[in-house]
PDB file of C-alpha atoms in Angstrom:
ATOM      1  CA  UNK A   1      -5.148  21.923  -4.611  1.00  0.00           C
ATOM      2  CA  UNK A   2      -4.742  20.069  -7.695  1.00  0.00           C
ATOM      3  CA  UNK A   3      -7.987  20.299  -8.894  1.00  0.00           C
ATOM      4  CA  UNK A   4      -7.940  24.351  -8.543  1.00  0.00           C
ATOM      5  CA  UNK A   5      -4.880  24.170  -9.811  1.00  0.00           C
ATOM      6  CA  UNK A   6      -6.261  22.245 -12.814  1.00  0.00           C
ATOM      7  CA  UNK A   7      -8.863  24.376 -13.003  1.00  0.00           C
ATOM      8  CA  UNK A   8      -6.527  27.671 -13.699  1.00  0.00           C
ATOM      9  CA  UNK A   9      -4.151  26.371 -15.693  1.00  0.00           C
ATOM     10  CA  UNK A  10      -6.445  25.310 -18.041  1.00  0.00           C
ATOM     11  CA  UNK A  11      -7.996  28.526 -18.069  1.00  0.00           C
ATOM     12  CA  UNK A  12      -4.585  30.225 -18.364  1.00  0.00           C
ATOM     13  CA  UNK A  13      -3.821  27.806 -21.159  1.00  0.00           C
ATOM     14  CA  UNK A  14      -7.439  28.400 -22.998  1.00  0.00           C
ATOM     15  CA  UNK A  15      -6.235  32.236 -22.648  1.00  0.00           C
ATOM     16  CA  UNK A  16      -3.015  32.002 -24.827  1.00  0.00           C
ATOM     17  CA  UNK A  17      -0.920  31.707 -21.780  1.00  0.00           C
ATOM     18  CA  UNK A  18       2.631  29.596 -22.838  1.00  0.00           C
ATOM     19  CA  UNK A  19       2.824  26.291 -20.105  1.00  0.00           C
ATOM     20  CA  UNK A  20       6.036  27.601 -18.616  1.00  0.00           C
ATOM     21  CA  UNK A  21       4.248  31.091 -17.996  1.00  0.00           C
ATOM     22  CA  UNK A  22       1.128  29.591 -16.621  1.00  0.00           C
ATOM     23  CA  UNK A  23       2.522  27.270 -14.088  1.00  0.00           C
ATOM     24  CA  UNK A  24       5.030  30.324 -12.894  1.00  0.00           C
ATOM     25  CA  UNK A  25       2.272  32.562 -12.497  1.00  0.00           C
ATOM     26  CA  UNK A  26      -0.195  29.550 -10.901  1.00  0.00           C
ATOM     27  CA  UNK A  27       2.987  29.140  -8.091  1.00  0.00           C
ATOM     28  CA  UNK A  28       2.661  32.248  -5.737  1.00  0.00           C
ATOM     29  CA  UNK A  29      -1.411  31.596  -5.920  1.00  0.00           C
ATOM     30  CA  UNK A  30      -0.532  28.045  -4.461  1.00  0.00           C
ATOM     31  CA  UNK A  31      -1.557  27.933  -0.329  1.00  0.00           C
ATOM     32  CA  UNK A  32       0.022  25.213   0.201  1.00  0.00           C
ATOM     33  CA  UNK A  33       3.470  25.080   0.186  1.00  0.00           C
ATOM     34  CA  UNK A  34       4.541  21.653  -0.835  1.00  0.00           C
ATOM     35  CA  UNK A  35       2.077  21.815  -3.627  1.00  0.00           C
ATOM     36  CA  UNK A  36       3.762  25.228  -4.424  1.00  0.00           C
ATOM     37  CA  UNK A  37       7.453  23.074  -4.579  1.00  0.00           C
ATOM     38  CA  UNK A  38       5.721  20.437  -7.016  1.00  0.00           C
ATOM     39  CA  UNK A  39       4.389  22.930  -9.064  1.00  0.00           C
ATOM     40  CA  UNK A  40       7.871  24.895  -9.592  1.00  0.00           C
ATOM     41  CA  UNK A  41       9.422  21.801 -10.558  1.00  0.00           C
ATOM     42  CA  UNK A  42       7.591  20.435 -12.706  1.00  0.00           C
ATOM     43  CA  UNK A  43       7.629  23.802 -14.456  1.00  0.00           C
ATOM     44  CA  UNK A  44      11.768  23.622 -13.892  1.00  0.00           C
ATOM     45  CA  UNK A  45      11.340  20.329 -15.438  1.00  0.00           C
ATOM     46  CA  UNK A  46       9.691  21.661 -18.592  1.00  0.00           C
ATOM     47  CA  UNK A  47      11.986  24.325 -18.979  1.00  0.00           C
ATOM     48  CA  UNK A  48      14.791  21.691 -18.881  1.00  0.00           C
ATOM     49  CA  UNK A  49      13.440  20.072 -21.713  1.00  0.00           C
ATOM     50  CA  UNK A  50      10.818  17.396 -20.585  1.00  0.00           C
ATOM     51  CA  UNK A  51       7.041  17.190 -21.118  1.00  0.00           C
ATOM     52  CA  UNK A  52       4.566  18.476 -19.349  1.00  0.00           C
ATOM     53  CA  UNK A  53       3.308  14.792 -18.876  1.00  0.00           C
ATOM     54  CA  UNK A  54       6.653  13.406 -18.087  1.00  0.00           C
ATOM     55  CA  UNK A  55       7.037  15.993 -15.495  1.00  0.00           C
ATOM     56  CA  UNK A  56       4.459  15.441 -13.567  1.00  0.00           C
ATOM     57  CA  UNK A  57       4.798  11.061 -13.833  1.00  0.00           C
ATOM     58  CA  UNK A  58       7.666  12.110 -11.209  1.00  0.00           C
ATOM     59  CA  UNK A  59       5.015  12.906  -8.580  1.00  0.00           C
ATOM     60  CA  UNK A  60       2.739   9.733  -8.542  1.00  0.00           C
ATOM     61  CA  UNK A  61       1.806  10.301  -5.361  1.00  0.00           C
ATOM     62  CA  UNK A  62       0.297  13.737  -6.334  1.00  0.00           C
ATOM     63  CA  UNK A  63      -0.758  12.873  -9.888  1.00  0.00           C
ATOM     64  CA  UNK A  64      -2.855   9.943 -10.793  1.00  0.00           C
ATOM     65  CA  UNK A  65      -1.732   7.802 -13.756  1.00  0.00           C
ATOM     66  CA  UNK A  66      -5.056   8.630 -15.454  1.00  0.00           C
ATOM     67  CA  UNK A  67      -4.265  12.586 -14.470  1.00  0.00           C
ATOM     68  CA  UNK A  68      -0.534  12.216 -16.896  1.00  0.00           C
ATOM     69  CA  UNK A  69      -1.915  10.122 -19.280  1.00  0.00           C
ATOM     70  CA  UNK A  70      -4.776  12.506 -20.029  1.00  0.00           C
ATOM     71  CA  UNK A  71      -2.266  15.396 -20.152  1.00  0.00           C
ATOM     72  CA  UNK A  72      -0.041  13.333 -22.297  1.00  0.00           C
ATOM     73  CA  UNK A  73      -2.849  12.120 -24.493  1.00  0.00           C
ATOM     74  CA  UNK A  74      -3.946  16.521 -24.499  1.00  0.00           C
ATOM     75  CA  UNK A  75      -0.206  17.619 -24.988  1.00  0.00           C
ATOM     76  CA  UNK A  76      -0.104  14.993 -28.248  1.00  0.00           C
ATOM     77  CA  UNK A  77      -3.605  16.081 -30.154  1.00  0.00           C
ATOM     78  CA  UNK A  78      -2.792  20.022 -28.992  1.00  0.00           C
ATOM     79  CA  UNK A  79      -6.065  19.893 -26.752  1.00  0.00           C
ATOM     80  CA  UNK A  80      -4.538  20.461 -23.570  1.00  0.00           C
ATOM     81  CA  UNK A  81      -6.654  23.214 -22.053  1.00  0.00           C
ATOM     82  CA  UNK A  82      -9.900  20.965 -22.835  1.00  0.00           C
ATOM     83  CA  UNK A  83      -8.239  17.794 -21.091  1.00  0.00           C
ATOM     84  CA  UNK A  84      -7.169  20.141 -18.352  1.00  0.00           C
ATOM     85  CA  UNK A  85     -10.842  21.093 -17.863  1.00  0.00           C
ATOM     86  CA  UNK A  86     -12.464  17.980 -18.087  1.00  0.00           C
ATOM     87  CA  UNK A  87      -9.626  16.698 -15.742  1.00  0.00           C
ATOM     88  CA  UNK A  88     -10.321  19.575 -13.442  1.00  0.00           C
ATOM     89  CA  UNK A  89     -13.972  18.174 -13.499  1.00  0.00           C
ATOM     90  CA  UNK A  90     -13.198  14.683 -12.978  1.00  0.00           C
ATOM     91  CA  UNK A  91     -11.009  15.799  -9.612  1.00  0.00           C
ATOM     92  CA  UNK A  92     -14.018  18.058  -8.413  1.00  0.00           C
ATOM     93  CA  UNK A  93     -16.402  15.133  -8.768  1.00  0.00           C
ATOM     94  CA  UNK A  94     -13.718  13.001  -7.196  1.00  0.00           C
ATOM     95  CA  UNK A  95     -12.882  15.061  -4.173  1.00  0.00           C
ATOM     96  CA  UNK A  96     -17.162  15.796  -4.226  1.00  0.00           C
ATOM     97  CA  UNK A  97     -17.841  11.605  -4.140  1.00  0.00           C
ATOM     98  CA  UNK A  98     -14.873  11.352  -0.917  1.00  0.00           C
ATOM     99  CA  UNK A  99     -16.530  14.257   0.835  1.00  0.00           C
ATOM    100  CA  UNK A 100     -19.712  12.243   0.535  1.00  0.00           C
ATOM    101  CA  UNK A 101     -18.579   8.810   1.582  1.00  0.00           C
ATOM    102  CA  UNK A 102     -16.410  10.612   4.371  1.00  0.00           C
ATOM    103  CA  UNK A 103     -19.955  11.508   5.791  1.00  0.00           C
ATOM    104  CA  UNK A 104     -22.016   9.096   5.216  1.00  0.00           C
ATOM    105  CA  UNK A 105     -19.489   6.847   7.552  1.00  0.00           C
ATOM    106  CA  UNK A 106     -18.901  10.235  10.386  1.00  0.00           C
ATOM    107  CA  UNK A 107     -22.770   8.643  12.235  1.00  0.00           C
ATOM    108  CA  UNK A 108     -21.807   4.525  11.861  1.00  0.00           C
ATOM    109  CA  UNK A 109     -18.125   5.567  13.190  1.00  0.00           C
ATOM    110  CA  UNK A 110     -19.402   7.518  16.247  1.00  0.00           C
ATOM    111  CA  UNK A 111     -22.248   4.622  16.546  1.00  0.00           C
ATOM    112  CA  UNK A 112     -19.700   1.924  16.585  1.00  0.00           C
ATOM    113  CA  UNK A 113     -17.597   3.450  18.711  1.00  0.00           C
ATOM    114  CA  UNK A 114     -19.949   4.926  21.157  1.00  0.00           C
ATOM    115  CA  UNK A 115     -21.650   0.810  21.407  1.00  0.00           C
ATOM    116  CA  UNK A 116     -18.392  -0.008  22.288  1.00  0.00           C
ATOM    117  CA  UNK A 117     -17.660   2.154  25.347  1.00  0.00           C
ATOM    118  CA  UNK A 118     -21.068   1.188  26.445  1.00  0.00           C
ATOM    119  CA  UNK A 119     -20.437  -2.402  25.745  1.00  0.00           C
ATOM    120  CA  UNK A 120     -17.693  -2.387  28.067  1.00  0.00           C
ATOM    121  CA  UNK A 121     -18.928  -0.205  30.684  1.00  0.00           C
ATOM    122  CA  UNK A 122     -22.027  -2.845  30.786  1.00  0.00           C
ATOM    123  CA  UNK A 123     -19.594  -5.780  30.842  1.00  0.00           C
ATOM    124  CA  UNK A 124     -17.470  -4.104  33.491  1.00  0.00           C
ATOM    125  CA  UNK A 125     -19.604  -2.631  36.111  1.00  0.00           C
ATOM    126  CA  UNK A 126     -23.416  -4.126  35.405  1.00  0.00           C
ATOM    127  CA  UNK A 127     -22.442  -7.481  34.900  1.00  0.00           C
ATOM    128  CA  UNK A 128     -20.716  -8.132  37.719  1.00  0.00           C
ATOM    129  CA  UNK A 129     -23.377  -7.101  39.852  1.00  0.00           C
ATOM    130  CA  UNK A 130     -25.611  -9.300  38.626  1.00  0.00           C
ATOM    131  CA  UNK A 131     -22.935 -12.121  38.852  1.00  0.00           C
ATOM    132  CA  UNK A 132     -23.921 -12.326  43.325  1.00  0.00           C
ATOM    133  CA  UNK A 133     -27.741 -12.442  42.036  1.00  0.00           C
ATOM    134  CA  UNK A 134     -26.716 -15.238  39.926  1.00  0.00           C
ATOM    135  CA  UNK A 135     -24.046 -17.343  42.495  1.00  0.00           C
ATOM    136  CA  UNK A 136     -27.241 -17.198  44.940  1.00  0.00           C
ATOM    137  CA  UNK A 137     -29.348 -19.001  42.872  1.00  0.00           C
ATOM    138  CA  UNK A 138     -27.081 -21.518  42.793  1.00  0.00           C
ATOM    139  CA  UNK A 139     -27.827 -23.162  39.386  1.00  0.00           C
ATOM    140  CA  UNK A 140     -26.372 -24.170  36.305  1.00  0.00           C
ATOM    141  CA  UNK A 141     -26.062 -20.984  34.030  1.00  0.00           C
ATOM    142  CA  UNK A 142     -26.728 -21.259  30.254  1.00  0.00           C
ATOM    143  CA  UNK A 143     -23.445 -20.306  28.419  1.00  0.00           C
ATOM    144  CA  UNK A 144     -24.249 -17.423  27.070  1.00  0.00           C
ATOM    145  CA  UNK A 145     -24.428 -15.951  30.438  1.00  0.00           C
ATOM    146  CA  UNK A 146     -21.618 -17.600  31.673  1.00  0.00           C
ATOM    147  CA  UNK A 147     -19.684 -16.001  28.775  1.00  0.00           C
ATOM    148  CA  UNK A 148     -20.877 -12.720  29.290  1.00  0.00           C
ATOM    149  CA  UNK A 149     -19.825 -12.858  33.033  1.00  0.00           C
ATOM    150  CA  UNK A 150     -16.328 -14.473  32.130  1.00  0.00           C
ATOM    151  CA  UNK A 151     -16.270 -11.268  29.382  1.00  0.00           C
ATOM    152  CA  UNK A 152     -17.161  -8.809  32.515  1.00  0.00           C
ATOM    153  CA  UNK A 153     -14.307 -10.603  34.675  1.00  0.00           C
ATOM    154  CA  UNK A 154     -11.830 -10.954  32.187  1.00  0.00           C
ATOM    155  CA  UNK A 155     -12.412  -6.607  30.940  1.00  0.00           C
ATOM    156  CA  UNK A 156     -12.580  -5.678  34.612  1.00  0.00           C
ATOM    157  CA  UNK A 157      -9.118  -7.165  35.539  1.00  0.00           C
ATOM    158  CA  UNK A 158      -7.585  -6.840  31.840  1.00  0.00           C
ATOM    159  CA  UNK A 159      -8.921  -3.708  30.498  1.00  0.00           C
ATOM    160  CA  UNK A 160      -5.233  -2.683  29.869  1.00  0.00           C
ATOM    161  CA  UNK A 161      -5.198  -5.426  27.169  1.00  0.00           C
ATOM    162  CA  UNK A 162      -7.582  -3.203  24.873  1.00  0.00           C
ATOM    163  CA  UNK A 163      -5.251  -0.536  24.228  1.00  0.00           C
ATOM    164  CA  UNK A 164      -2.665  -2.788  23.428  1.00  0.00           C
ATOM    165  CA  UNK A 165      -4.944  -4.914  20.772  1.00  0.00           C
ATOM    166  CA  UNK A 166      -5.974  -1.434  19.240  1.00  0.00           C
ATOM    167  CA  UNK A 167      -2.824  -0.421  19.068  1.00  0.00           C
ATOM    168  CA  UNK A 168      -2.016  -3.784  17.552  1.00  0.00           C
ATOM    169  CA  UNK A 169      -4.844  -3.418  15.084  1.00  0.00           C
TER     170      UNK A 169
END
């Protein structure tokens, strides 16, 4: 939202449009509605008298620090519908780059958690079969496979205990 947002006002701006005029018309356009609220006050805002850049420092959960500073810096040298666009730019590029890494880590995720379930279901119902094999033999097992057969026990009987360390976590 903010970057389309960006994106018209700056265009609205470039066009001759006053601030106050550009953000009212820019606030039925708005789909969402709680951007749609931050957008009419910060317009309420200017019309009471406060900067465009001060107005939106109220919302830094909305608008970065680098976001007001550039409109500040724009609103100072009279350049605000080129910071507007390059800001616009920088957001795109921003939300682009997120998209991206959000991707990238949708195949490890599913990986890591798909290894898991299988992880478990080895530990709790392979393992243990192979646990009589191993009592018959009756010999010293190396630790690794004692640990993997103290793992199978301990899932098998405790398995309620994961939900509670995820939950934890």
């Amino acid at each position: 939202h903010v970057a389309v947002t960006t994106r018209q006002l700056a265009t609205l701006i470039g066009a001759g449009f006053p601030l106050v005029s550009a953000l009212d018309a820019l606030a039925p356009q708005t789909k969402s509605h709680g951007f749609k609220k931050i957008i009419t006050q910060i317009k309420d805002s200017i019309v009471e008298g406060n900067s465009f850049a001060q107005a939106l420092s109220k919302y830094p959960t909305t608008f970065s620090s680098l976001y007001v500073n550039m409109v500040r810096a724009g609103e100072t040298s009279g350049t605000l519908e080129i910071v507007l666009d390059r800001l616009a730019d920088i957001t795109e590029k921003q939300q682009a780059l997120m998209a991206r890494i959000q991707t990238a880590l949708a195949y490890p995720m599913f990986m890591l958690v798909f290894g898991t379930i299988v992880l478990f279901v080895l530990l709790i119902y392979i393992v243990p079969s192979f646990t009589s094999i191993f009592a018959d033999m009756h010999q010293t097992l190396p630790a690794p496979t004692r640990l993997l057969i103290f793992l199978g026990d301990f899932f098998k009987t405790y398995w309620w205990m994961i939900f509670i360390i995820l939950g934890m976590i």
